């Protein structure tokens, strides 16, 4: 009995031993699978980390590229501004050099303008000479700077030029051999300068070439009277038949003299 039981137990032990061998093999397989999963998970984590780092690196590179383009544009704009500033500085430097030269030349320019203006008035028809000369003298006596005096002289020149386009009349004193007497003057630009006595019995035209007055006949005095009335808006404009104070030759000579003086004083 005991022998059969032992056999039976032994048989059971063998069976148990035989059964435990597959179980251990399965456990090894499971363990290997877990390890493999862990390794795969670790690899995936590393891959994800590498992908994240790669994406961060790419984004950083893109940001650097954008900043580089921005800096390039700003550098180009700055270079253009610097070039413009350099050009402007050069122009200002040249202007200052020219300004210094101009300032140094101003006194001579002023003296030339004054002399030319004085000579112009003296050679011109002798109308309002005292008044015109007084303008020139006044500028020199006002104690102005050279630039201001030149500006004033230019104003006088403009007034002188305007006389050539005007018809003017005024009552003034006429110097004659018999003494001064009051007459009415008529000036037609710079080509005709006349006078007429208040009673209309005496009249004359200034002859620039001879620097004297020449008497007018009754017909010419009548036209002078008409001219006086037209200048005072007392008569409609009409054609006047009057002798001229200057000739074409006189005008050409005067213009040539002025141009010669201006050219020689530059």
Short mmCIF file of C-alpha atoms in Angstrom, two decimals:
data_model
loop_
_atom_site.label_atom_id
_atom_site.label_comp_id
_atom_site.label_asym_id
_atom_site.label_seq_id
_atom_site.Cartn_x
_atom_site.Cartn_y
_atom_site.Cartn_z
CA UNK A 1 0.00 0.00 0.00
CA UNK A 2 2.68 2.29 0.95
CA UNK A 3 4.64 1.34 -2.12
CA UNK A 4 1.74 2.21 -4.41
CA UNK A 5 1.27 5.52 -2.65
CA UNK A 6 4.90 6.42 -3.16
CA UNK A 7 4.65 5.51 -6.73
CA UNK A 8 1.60 7.54 -7.01
CA UNK A 9 3.26 10.50 -5.31
CA UNK A 10 6.29 10.08 -7.41
CA UNK A 11 4.22 10.07 -10.49
CA UNK A 12 2.50 13.23 -9.36
CA UNK A 13 5.81 14.91 -8.66
CA UNK A 14 7.00 14.03 -12.07
CA UNK A 15 3.83 15.38 -13.55
CA UNK A 16 4.21 18.61 -11.61
CA UNK A 17 7.79 18.86 -12.66
CA UNK A 18 6.84 18.34 -16.23
CA UNK A 19 4.09 20.96 -15.97
CA UNK A 20 6.36 23.63 -14.37
CA UNK A 21 8.80 23.66 -17.27
CA UNK A 22 6.36 25.29 -19.78
CA UNK A 23 5.28 27.82 -17.19
CA UNK A 24 8.83 29.02 -16.69
CA UNK A 25 9.33 29.25 -20.42
CA UNK A 26 6.19 31.42 -20.75
CA UNK A 27 7.43 33.71 -18.01
CA UNK A 28 10.69 34.20 -19.87
CA UNK A 29 8.80 35.03 -23.03
CA UNK A 30 6.64 37.54 -21.16
CA UNK A 31 9.66 39.10 -19.55
CA UNK A 32 11.37 39.33 -22.92
CA UNK A 33 8.26 40.98 -24.39
CA UNK A 34 8.09 43.48 -21.55
CA UNK A 35 11.73 44.30 -21.93
CA UNK A 36 11.24 44.66 -25.66
CA UNK A 37 8.29 47.02 -25.08
CA UNK A 38 10.31 49.01 -22.58
CA UNK A 39 13.19 49.27 -25.01
CA UNK A 40 10.78 50.30 -27.78
CA UNK A 41 9.15 52.86 -25.49
CA UNK A 42 12.54 54.22 -24.55
CA UNK A 43 13.51 54.42 -28.21
CA UNK A 44 10.23 56.15 -29.04
CA UNK A 45 10.82 58.61 -26.22
CA UNK A 46 14.27 59.30 -27.61
CA UNK A 47 12.85 59.66 -31.11
CA UNK A 48 10.14 62.04 -29.85
CA UNK A 49 12.73 64.02 -27.94
CA UNK A 50 14.91 64.16 -31.04
CA UNK A 51 11.93 65.26 -33.16
CA UNK A 52 11.07 67.96 -30.65
CA UNK A 53 14.64 69.17 -30.58
CA UNK A 54 14.76 69.10 -34.36
CA UNK A 55 11.56 71.13 -34.59
CA UNK A 56 12.91 73.63 -32.04
CA UNK A 57 16.16 73.85 -33.98
CA UNK A 58 14.28 74.40 -37.26
CA UNK A 59 12.12 77.09 -35.67
CA UNK A 60 15.22 78.76 -34.28
CA UNK A 61 16.81 78.64 -37.72
CA UNK A 62 13.69 80.16 -39.29
CA UNK A 63 13.69 82.91 -36.64
CA UNK A 64 17.36 83.59 -37.30
CA UNK A 65 16.63 83.72 -41.02
CA UNK A 66 13.82 86.24 -40.48
CA UNK A 67 16.03 88.35 -38.24
CA UNK A 68 18.83 88.17 -40.82
CA UNK A 69 16.51 89.38 -43.59
CA UNK A 70 15.25 92.17 -41.32
CA UNK A 71 18.78 93.21 -40.43
CA UNK A 72 19.75 93.12 -44.10
CA UNK A 73 16.85 95.43 -45.01
CA UNK A 74 17.62 97.76 -42.13
CA UNK A 75 21.30 97.78 -43.07
CA UNK A 76 20.41 98.65 -46.68
CA UNK A 77 18.11 101.45 -45.54
CA UNK A 78 20.74 102.71 -43.11
CA UNK A 79 23.40 102.62 -45.82
CA UNK A 80 21.13 104.65 -48.11
CA UNK A 81 20.47 107.18 -45.33
CA UNK A 82 24.17 107.42 -44.56
CA UNK A 83 24.93 107.98 -48.24
CA UNK A 84 22.26 110.69 -48.40
CA UNK A 85 23.59 112.32 -45.25
CA UNK A 86 27.13 112.22 -46.60
CA UNK A 87 26.00 113.84 -49.85
CA UNK A 88 24.05 116.48 -47.91
CA UNK A 89 27.03 117.17 -45.68
CA UNK A 90 29.22 117.59 -48.75
CA UNK A 91 26.73 120.00 -50.32
CA UNK A 92 26.56 121.98 -47.09
CA UNK A 93 30.34 122.09 -46.91
CA UNK A 94 30.53 123.31 -50.51
CA UNK A 95 27.78 125.85 -49.81
CA UNK A 96 29.65 127.14 -46.77
CA UNK A 97 32.82 127.50 -48.81
CA UNK A 98 30.88 129.36 -51.50
CA UNK A 99 29.14 131.45 -48.86
CA UNK A 100 32.45 132.53 -47.39
CA UNK A 101 33.69 133.48 -50.84
CA UNK A 102 30.45 135.34 -51.56
CA UNK A 103 30.61 137.22 -48.26
CA UNK A 104 34.16 138.24 -49.02
CA UNK A 105 33.03 139.53 -52.43
CA UNK A 106 29.94 141.39 -51.15
CA UNK A 107 31.64 144.77 -50.48
CA UNK A 108 33.03 144.86 -54.03
CA UNK A 109 29.68 143.79 -55.49
CA UNK A 110 27.96 146.55 -53.52
CA UNK A 111 30.49 149.16 -54.66
CA UNK A 112 30.10 148.10 -58.30
CA UNK A 113 26.30 148.22 -58.08
CA UNK A 114 26.39 151.68 -56.49
CA UNK A 115 28.77 153.05 -59.11
CA UNK A 116 26.82 151.57 -62.02
CA UNK A 117 23.53 152.85 -60.61
CA UNK A 118 24.94 156.35 -60.12
CA UNK A 119 26.36 156.44 -63.64
CA UNK A 120 23.08 155.12 -65.05
CA UNK A 121 21.09 157.92 -63.43
CA UNK A 122 23.57 160.57 -64.59
CA UNK A 123 23.46 159.36 -68.20
CA UNK A 124 19.70 158.89 -68.22
CA UNK A 125 17.07 161.49 -69.08
CA UNK A 126 17.27 164.18 -66.40
CA UNK A 127 13.92 163.49 -64.73
CA UNK A 128 13.62 163.44 -60.94
CA UNK A 129 17.40 163.21 -60.71
CA UNK A 130 17.65 164.58 -57.18
CA UNK A 131 15.04 162.13 -55.94
CA UNK A 132 16.67 159.19 -57.69
CA UNK A 133 20.19 160.02 -56.52
CA UNK A 134 18.90 160.52 -52.98
CA UNK A 135 17.74 156.88 -52.91
CA UNK A 136 21.28 155.70 -53.64
CA UNK A 137 22.88 158.01 -51.09
CA UNK A 138 20.32 157.04 -48.44
CA UNK A 139 21.18 153.35 -48.76
CA UNK A 140 24.86 154.07 -48.15
CA UNK A 141 24.11 156.20 -45.08
CA UNK A 142 21.70 153.87 -43.29
CA UNK A 143 24.42 151.76 -41.66
CA UNK A 144 23.11 148.49 -43.07
CA UNK A 145 25.03 145.28 -43.62
CA UNK A 146 26.36 144.60 -47.11
CA UNK A 147 23.66 142.02 -47.83
CA UNK A 148 20.92 144.45 -46.79
CA UNK A 149 22.44 147.30 -48.81
CA UNK A 150 22.65 145.09 -51.89
CA UNK A 151 19.00 144.15 -51.42
CA UNK A 152 18.09 147.85 -51.21
CA UNK A 153 20.18 148.60 -54.31
CA UNK A 154 18.37 145.88 -56.21
CA UNK A 155 15.11 147.55 -55.22
CA UNK A 156 16.37 150.84 -56.64
CA UNK A 157 17.41 149.06 -59.85
CA UNK A 158 13.92 147.60 -60.17
CA UNK A 159 12.45 151.06 -59.78
CA UNK A 160 14.80 152.38 -62.45
CA UNK A 161 13.74 149.62 -64.83
CA UNK A 162 10.09 150.38 -64.10
CA UNK A 163 10.60 153.97 -65.28
CA UNK A 164 11.12 152.63 -68.78
CA UNK A 165 7.57 151.22 -68.85
CA UNK A 166 5.73 154.16 -67.33
CA UNK A 167 4.09 157.35 -68.52
CA UNK A 168 4.39 159.96 -65.81
CA UNK A 169 3.63 163.64 -65.27
CA UNK A 170 4.33 166.10 -62.47
CA UNK A 171 4.74 169.82 -61.87
CA UNK A 172 8.23 171.00 -61.04
CA UNK A 173 10.88 173.67 -61.48
CA UNK A 174 12.65 174.09 -64.81
CA UNK A 175 16.11 175.69 -64.79
CA UNK A 176 16.57 178.14 -67.69
CA UNK A 177 18.86 180.98 -68.58
CA UNK A 178 16.24 183.44 -67.43
CA UNK A 179 15.90 181.60 -64.11
CA UNK A 180 13.77 178.81 -62.76
CA UNK A 181 10.09 178.63 -63.58
CA UNK A 182 7.30 176.24 -62.83
CA UNK A 183 6.23 173.90 -65.64
CA UNK A 184 4.43 170.60 -66.19
CA UNK A 185 6.70 167.70 -67.11
CA UNK A 186 5.67 164.69 -69.22
CA UNK A 187 7.80 161.57 -69.42
CA UNK A 188 7.06 158.71 -71.79
CA UNK A 189 9.20 155.82 -70.65
CA UNK A 190 12.80 156.61 -71.46
CA UNK A 191 12.22 157.77 -75.01
CA UNK A 192 10.47 161.09 -74.49
CA UNK A 193 10.87 163.86 -71.89
CA UNK A 194 8.86 167.11 -72.35
CA UNK A 195 7.73 170.20 -70.53
CA UNK A 196 4.89 172.66 -71.04
CA UNK A 197 4.36 175.99 -69.35
CA UNK A 198 1.07 176.38 -67.41
CA UNK A 199 -0.27 178.76 -70.07
CA UNK A 200 0.71 176.36 -72.86
CA UNK A 201 2.73 178.99 -74.69
CA UNK A 202 6.12 177.41 -74.12
CA UNK A 203 7.18 173.83 -74.38
CA UNK A 204 10.25 171.77 -75.08
CA UNK A 205 11.69 168.31 -75.60
CA UNK A 206 14.93 167.10 -74.00
CA UNK A 207 17.56 166.06 -76.54
CA UNK A 208 19.72 163.41 -74.85
CA UNK A 209 22.51 163.54 -77.41
CA UNK A 210 22.93 167.33 -77.07
CA UNK A 211 21.98 167.41 -73.34
CA UNK A 212 19.67 170.41 -73.82
CA UNK A 213 16.05 171.44 -74.26
CA UNK A 214 14.68 172.18 -77.69
CA UNK A 215 11.59 174.32 -78.14
CA UNK A 216 8.40 172.79 -79.53
CA UNK A 217 6.06 174.31 -82.06
CA UNK A 218 2.35 174.80 -81.46
CA UNK A 219 1.40 171.37 -82.89
CA UNK A 220 3.89 169.55 -80.66
CA UNK A 221 2.85 171.60 -77.61
CA UNK A 222 -0.75 170.57 -78.26
CA UNK A 223 0.28 166.91 -78.28
CA UNK A 224 2.21 167.42 -75.05
CA UNK A 225 -0.96 168.92 -73.55
CA UNK A 226 -2.92 165.86 -74.72
CA UNK A 227 -0.23 163.59 -73.23
CA UNK A 228 -0.45 165.37 -69.88
CA UNK A 229 -4.21 164.86 -69.81
CA UNK A 230 -3.91 161.20 -70.78
CA UNK A 231 -1.33 160.61 -68.05
CA UNK A 232 -3.75 162.14 -65.54
CA UNK A 233 -6.62 159.98 -66.88
CA UNK A 234 -8.39 163.10 -68.15
CA UNK A 235 -8.38 162.00 -71.77
CA UNK A 236 -8.76 158.73 -73.64
CA UNK A 237 -5.50 157.25 -74.99
CA UNK A 238 -4.65 158.53 -78.46
CA UNK A 239 -1.73 158.64 -80.85
CA UNK A 240 0.76 161.43 -80.15
CA UNK A 241 3.06 162.87 -82.76
CA UNK A 242 6.07 164.12 -80.83
CA UNK A 243 9.83 164.25 -81.39
CA UNK A 244 11.77 161.70 -79.32
CA UNK A 245 14.39 162.54 -76.75
CA UNK A 246 16.64 159.67 -77.79
CA UNK A 247 17.48 157.93 -81.02
CA UNK A 248 18.04 154.24 -81.66
CA UNK A 249 21.77 154.92 -81.78
CA UNK A 250 21.60 156.58 -78.34
CA UNK A 251 19.80 153.59 -76.87
CA UNK A 252 22.30 151.12 -78.37
CA UNK A 253 25.26 153.13 -77.12
CA UNK A 254 23.83 153.35 -73.60
CA UNK A 255 23.07 149.63 -73.49
CA UNK A 256 26.54 148.75 -74.79
CA UNK A 257 28.18 150.99 -72.20
CA UNK A 258 26.22 149.37 -69.39
CA UNK A 259 27.06 145.85 -70.61
CA UNK A 260 30.74 146.79 -70.96
CA UNK A 261 30.92 148.09 -67.41
CA UNK A 262 29.12 145.06 -66.03
CA UNK A 263 31.38 142.67 -67.97
CA UNK A 264 34.57 144.46 -66.96
CA UNK A 265 33.71 144.45 -63.26
CA UNK A 266 32.91 140.74 -62.90
#
